[in-house]
Short mmCIF file of C-alpha atoms in Angstrom, two decimals:
data_model
loop_
_atom_site.label_atom_id
_atom_site.label_comp_id
_atom_site.label_asym_id
_atom_site.label_seq_id
_atom_site.Cartn_x
_atom_site.Cartn_y
_atom_site.Cartn_z
CA MET A 1 115.97 85.57 -37.79
CA SER A 2 116.73 83.96 -41.06
CA THR A 3 120.21 84.40 -42.58
CA ALA A 4 122.08 83.07 -45.75
CA HIS A 5 123.90 80.82 -43.56
CA ASP A 6 120.54 79.32 -42.26
CA LYS A 7 120.30 77.45 -45.55
CA PRO A 8 122.04 74.28 -45.78
CA PRO A 9 124.20 74.24 -49.06
CA ARG A 10 122.84 72.34 -51.31
CA GLY A 11 126.21 70.42 -52.15
CA SER A 12 125.90 68.36 -48.96
CA PHE A 13 122.18 67.49 -48.18
CA GLY A 14 120.24 69.56 -50.39
CA PRO A 15 117.00 68.43 -52.17
CA GLN A 16 118.80 67.21 -55.25
CA GLN A 17 120.62 64.68 -53.44
CA ARG A 18 117.20 62.64 -52.42
CA SER A 19 118.15 59.82 -54.49
CA GLY A 20 120.98 58.67 -52.27
CA PRO A 21 120.70 56.59 -49.19
CA ALA A 22 119.27 58.28 -46.15
CA VAL A 23 122.11 56.62 -43.95
CA ALA A 24 125.34 57.07 -46.01
CA SER A 25 127.22 59.18 -43.43
CA ALA A 26 125.20 58.36 -40.29
CA ARG A 27 127.36 57.58 -37.02
CA LEU A 28 127.19 54.07 -35.87
CA THR A 29 126.71 53.02 -32.60
CA THR A 30 129.04 50.10 -30.87
CA ASN A 31 126.76 47.42 -32.28
CA GLY A 32 126.56 48.79 -36.11
CA SER A 33 123.12 49.74 -36.21
CA ILE A 34 122.62 53.34 -37.27
CA SER A 35 122.37 55.98 -34.72
CA TRP A 36 119.83 58.85 -35.10
CA THR A 37 118.63 62.18 -33.19
CA ALA A 38 115.25 62.46 -31.38
CA ALA A 39 113.98 65.74 -31.76
CA ILE A 40 111.48 67.02 -29.57
CA LEU A 41 109.12 70.21 -31.10
CA ALA A 42 107.85 72.15 -28.45
CA GLY A 43 107.42 75.53 -29.93
CA GLY A 44 103.49 75.86 -30.71
CA GLN A 45 101.04 78.34 -29.14
CA ALA A 46 98.31 75.79 -28.15
CA ARG A 47 95.85 78.25 -29.06
CA ARG A 48 92.81 75.62 -28.11
CA LEU A 49 94.32 75.16 -24.74
CA GLY A 50 94.59 78.93 -23.66
CA GLY A 51 98.19 79.04 -24.54
CA ILE A 52 99.53 76.72 -22.23
CA ASP A 53 103.02 74.71 -22.13
CA LYS A 54 101.74 71.34 -23.44
CA SER A 55 104.69 69.71 -22.54
CA ALA A 56 104.25 70.45 -19.32
CA LEU A 57 100.58 68.83 -19.38
CA VAL A 58 100.56 65.75 -16.38
CA VAL A 59 99.53 62.10 -18.07
CA GLY A 60 99.63 59.52 -15.06
CA THR A 61 102.00 60.82 -12.66
CA SER A 62 104.45 62.59 -15.16
CA SER A 63 104.67 65.64 -17.56
CA ILE A 64 104.37 64.86 -21.57
CA LEU A 65 107.88 65.87 -21.70
CA GLU A 66 109.02 63.62 -18.64
CA ARG A 67 107.32 60.80 -20.08
CA GLN A 68 109.24 61.34 -23.62
CA LEU A 69 112.73 61.87 -22.32
CA SER A 70 112.48 58.99 -20.22
CA LEU A 71 111.51 56.93 -23.30
CA LEU A 72 114.12 58.67 -25.56
CA ARG A 73 117.06 58.02 -23.38
CA GLY A 74 116.61 54.18 -23.93
CA LEU A 75 116.60 54.79 -27.57
CA THR A 76 119.30 57.21 -28.40
CA PRO A 77 121.94 59.31 -27.03
CA HIS A 78 121.31 62.17 -29.31
CA ILE A 79 118.20 64.31 -27.69
CA LEU A 80 117.33 67.83 -28.41
CA ILE A 81 114.54 70.13 -27.82
CA VAL A 82 113.16 72.71 -30.43
CA ALA A 83 111.37 75.50 -29.04
CA SER A 84 110.40 79.24 -29.98
CA ASP A 85 112.23 82.10 -28.03
CA ARG A 86 109.04 82.76 -25.84
CA SER A 87 108.64 78.52 -24.84
CA PRO A 88 108.78 78.02 -21.20
CA VAL A 89 110.17 74.71 -21.62
CA ARG A 90 113.75 73.97 -19.52
CA THR A 91 115.09 70.93 -18.80
CA GLY A 92 119.06 70.67 -17.08
CA GLU A 93 120.90 68.28 -19.28
CA ILE A 94 119.08 68.17 -22.57
CA ARG A 95 119.87 70.61 -25.37
CA VAL A 96 117.30 73.25 -26.02
CA VAL A 97 117.56 75.16 -29.79
CA ALA A 98 115.76 77.80 -30.85
CA ASP A 99 113.44 78.15 -34.14
CA ARG A 100 116.17 79.25 -36.86
CA ILE A 101 113.63 80.87 -38.35
CA ALA A 102 110.64 82.61 -36.24
CA GLY A 103 107.11 82.13 -37.45
CA ALA A 104 107.56 79.48 -39.41
CA GLY A 105 105.36 77.10 -37.41
CA ALA A 106 105.88 73.45 -37.15
CA LEU A 107 107.65 73.14 -40.64
CA GLY A 108 110.28 75.93 -38.91
CA GLY A 109 110.66 73.43 -35.80
CA LEU A 110 111.36 70.69 -38.34
CA TYR A 111 113.76 72.38 -40.24
CA THR A 112 115.84 73.49 -36.69
CA ALA A 113 115.65 69.84 -35.81
CA LEU A 114 117.22 68.55 -39.05
CA MET A 115 119.78 71.49 -39.15
CA ASP A 116 120.99 71.01 -35.69
CA ALA A 117 120.99 67.44 -35.38
CA PRO A 118 124.18 65.14 -35.20
CA THR A 119 123.04 62.32 -37.78
CA GLU A 120 121.93 61.72 -41.04
CA GLN A 121 118.33 60.47 -39.49
CA VAL A 122 115.94 62.16 -37.31
CA LEU A 123 112.94 61.25 -35.53
CA VAL A 124 110.86 64.43 -34.82
CA ILE A 125 107.71 64.28 -32.16
CA GLY A 126 105.17 66.79 -31.09
CA CYS A 127 105.41 67.47 -27.34
CA ASP A 128 101.69 66.68 -27.08
CA MET A 129 101.90 63.05 -27.77
CA PRO A 130 101.90 60.92 -24.21
CA PHE A 131 101.64 57.47 -25.77
CA LEU A 132 104.66 56.88 -28.00
CA ASP A 133 106.43 53.74 -26.94
CA ALA A 134 110.03 52.26 -27.76
CA PRO A 135 108.70 49.08 -30.20
CA PHE A 136 106.91 51.60 -32.27
CA LEU A 137 109.59 54.43 -32.50
CA THR A 138 112.07 51.70 -33.34
CA TYR A 139 110.10 50.19 -36.07
CA LEU A 140 109.79 54.05 -37.60
CA MET A 141 113.02 54.71 -37.54
CA GLU A 142 113.99 51.55 -39.17
CA ARG A 143 111.52 51.96 -41.81
CA GLY A 144 112.54 55.44 -42.16
CA ARG A 145 116.01 54.45 -43.02
CA ASP A 146 116.33 54.49 -47.16
CA ALA A 147 113.47 57.25 -47.25
CA ASP A 148 113.29 61.34 -47.55
CA ALA A 149 110.53 60.76 -44.54
CA ALA A 150 108.78 57.92 -42.76
CA VAL A 151 105.13 59.25 -41.42
CA PRO A 152 102.22 56.96 -39.88
CA ARG A 153 98.91 57.31 -41.08
CA ASP A 154 95.74 56.34 -38.72
CA ALA A 155 92.06 56.95 -39.18
CA ARG A 156 92.43 60.61 -38.67
CA GLY A 157 95.25 60.92 -41.33
CA ARG A 158 98.80 61.72 -41.44
CA HIS A 159 100.96 62.14 -38.30
CA PRO A 160 104.10 64.34 -39.87
CA LEU A 161 104.92 65.53 -36.18
CA CYS A 162 105.90 61.85 -35.25
CA ALA A 163 107.94 61.04 -38.07
CA SER A 164 111.68 59.96 -39.72
CA TYR A 165 112.89 62.33 -41.73
CA ALA A 166 116.48 62.36 -43.31
CA ARG A 167 118.84 65.42 -42.78
CA ARG A 168 119.49 66.02 -46.21
CA ILE A 169 115.51 67.28 -46.99
CA ALA A 170 116.60 70.48 -44.73
CA GLY A 171 117.24 72.44 -47.89
CA HIS A 172 113.96 71.82 -49.83
CA LEU A 173 112.20 72.62 -46.18
CA HIS A 174 114.03 75.99 -46.28
CA ASP A 175 112.84 76.64 -49.64
CA CYS A 176 109.22 75.92 -48.91
CA ILE A 177 109.48 78.16 -46.00
CA MET A 178 111.22 81.36 -48.03
CA ALA A 179 108.40 80.60 -50.33
CA GLY A 180 105.66 80.93 -47.81
CA ASN A 181 104.36 77.55 -47.67
CA LEU A 182 104.45 76.34 -44.30
CA ARG A 183 102.01 73.64 -44.33
CA VAL A 184 104.29 70.48 -43.43
CA GLY A 185 101.93 67.86 -45.34
CA ASP A 186 102.48 70.18 -48.76
CA ALA A 187 106.35 70.21 -47.98
CA LEU A 188 106.23 66.13 -48.29
CA LEU A 189 104.55 66.32 -51.75
CA ASP A 190 107.64 66.26 -53.41
CA LEU A 191 109.66 63.80 -51.41
CA ALA A 192 110.20 60.12 -51.13
CA VAL A 193 107.81 59.39 -48.29
CA ARG A 194 106.79 55.82 -47.07
CA GLU A 195 103.40 55.97 -45.23
CA LEU A 196 102.98 53.37 -42.44
CA GLY A 197 99.30 52.52 -42.74
CA PRO A 198 96.47 51.78 -39.93
CA ASP A 199 97.61 47.97 -40.89
CA GLU A 200 101.27 48.38 -40.20
CA LEU A 201 100.50 50.38 -37.06
CA ALA A 202 97.90 47.98 -35.68
CA PRO A 203 100.18 45.74 -33.56
CA PHE A 204 101.52 48.88 -31.78
CA ASN A 205 98.10 51.00 -31.52
CA ARG A 206 95.96 48.17 -29.83
CA ASP A 207 94.33 51.18 -27.56
CA GLY A 208 93.99 53.50 -30.26
CA ARG A 209 95.68 55.99 -28.45
CA LEU A 210 99.29 55.27 -29.71
CA LEU A 211 99.30 58.93 -32.03
CA LEU A 212 97.09 61.14 -29.74
CA ASN A 213 98.31 64.47 -29.47
CA ILE A 214 96.60 66.93 -26.95
CA ASN A 215 95.00 70.01 -28.84
CA THR A 216 91.71 70.41 -27.07
CA PRO A 217 90.58 69.91 -23.82
CA ASP A 218 88.73 66.93 -24.98
CA ASP A 219 92.01 65.47 -25.90
CA TYR A 220 93.48 66.10 -22.42
CA ALA A 221 90.64 64.24 -20.65
CA ARG A 222 90.91 61.24 -23.14
CA ALA A 223 94.59 60.99 -22.21
CA ARG A 224 94.03 61.04 -18.13
CA ALA A 225 91.00 58.66 -18.44
#
C-alpha cells in the first residue's frame, strides 16, 4: 500500500527540479561514464495471453527474461525487476522489488523503478520485449542524459516502457498516480521528453522487430518466426 513515505521529497528530486542536469549526482563508472540502472517491469496481467507470465515466454532458445538479463549484465551492474506481489517472477541473483503502489499499472511500476534505483538515470523496459540489443540501449541512455525522459517512437507510436527516465521525476509520477491518472503517456505530457523518431531508430531497427512487445498470440508468433 502507499504511505506518506512513498512519495519522494520535492527538495530532492521532485518535479520542480526538472530543469537541472539529469545526471548531476549519478554514480560514475571507472572509465568516467555515467552509471545507470536497468529496471525490468514484470507486473503486467497479460490478459490477452491468458494471464501467463510473459517474461517466461521462450523466443529462440531462452525465455525473454533470460535474454534481457544476459543483455543487461553486459551494460550495467545495477539491475532490478519490478513485479506485483502476485508475480511468478523469480531470479536468484537479481533484486526483485514489489510495486510500491498496488493497482497503479505500468505507471506504478515505473514509479517503483525510479524510487528503488541507486542511480539518477534509469532504463525501464517491459518484460515482453525480446529483441532489444546493446547498441540501441546504449544509444538510448546517452540520448536521455539531460532530459526527463528519452522515448523511442516508431510507426506504432511511442514506447514509454522502453525508455530512459531521470529519477527526479518520481514525485511527478506519484502525483499522477494519486490523482488517478495512470496512463504513462499522459504522465509524460508535462515533462521534458526527448523523442527518438523512426529515422533515428532506423540504424538499430533494420528488421522492424527492435521494439516488438508481445501482447497477443499473433505477437508471439511473429517473435518466434
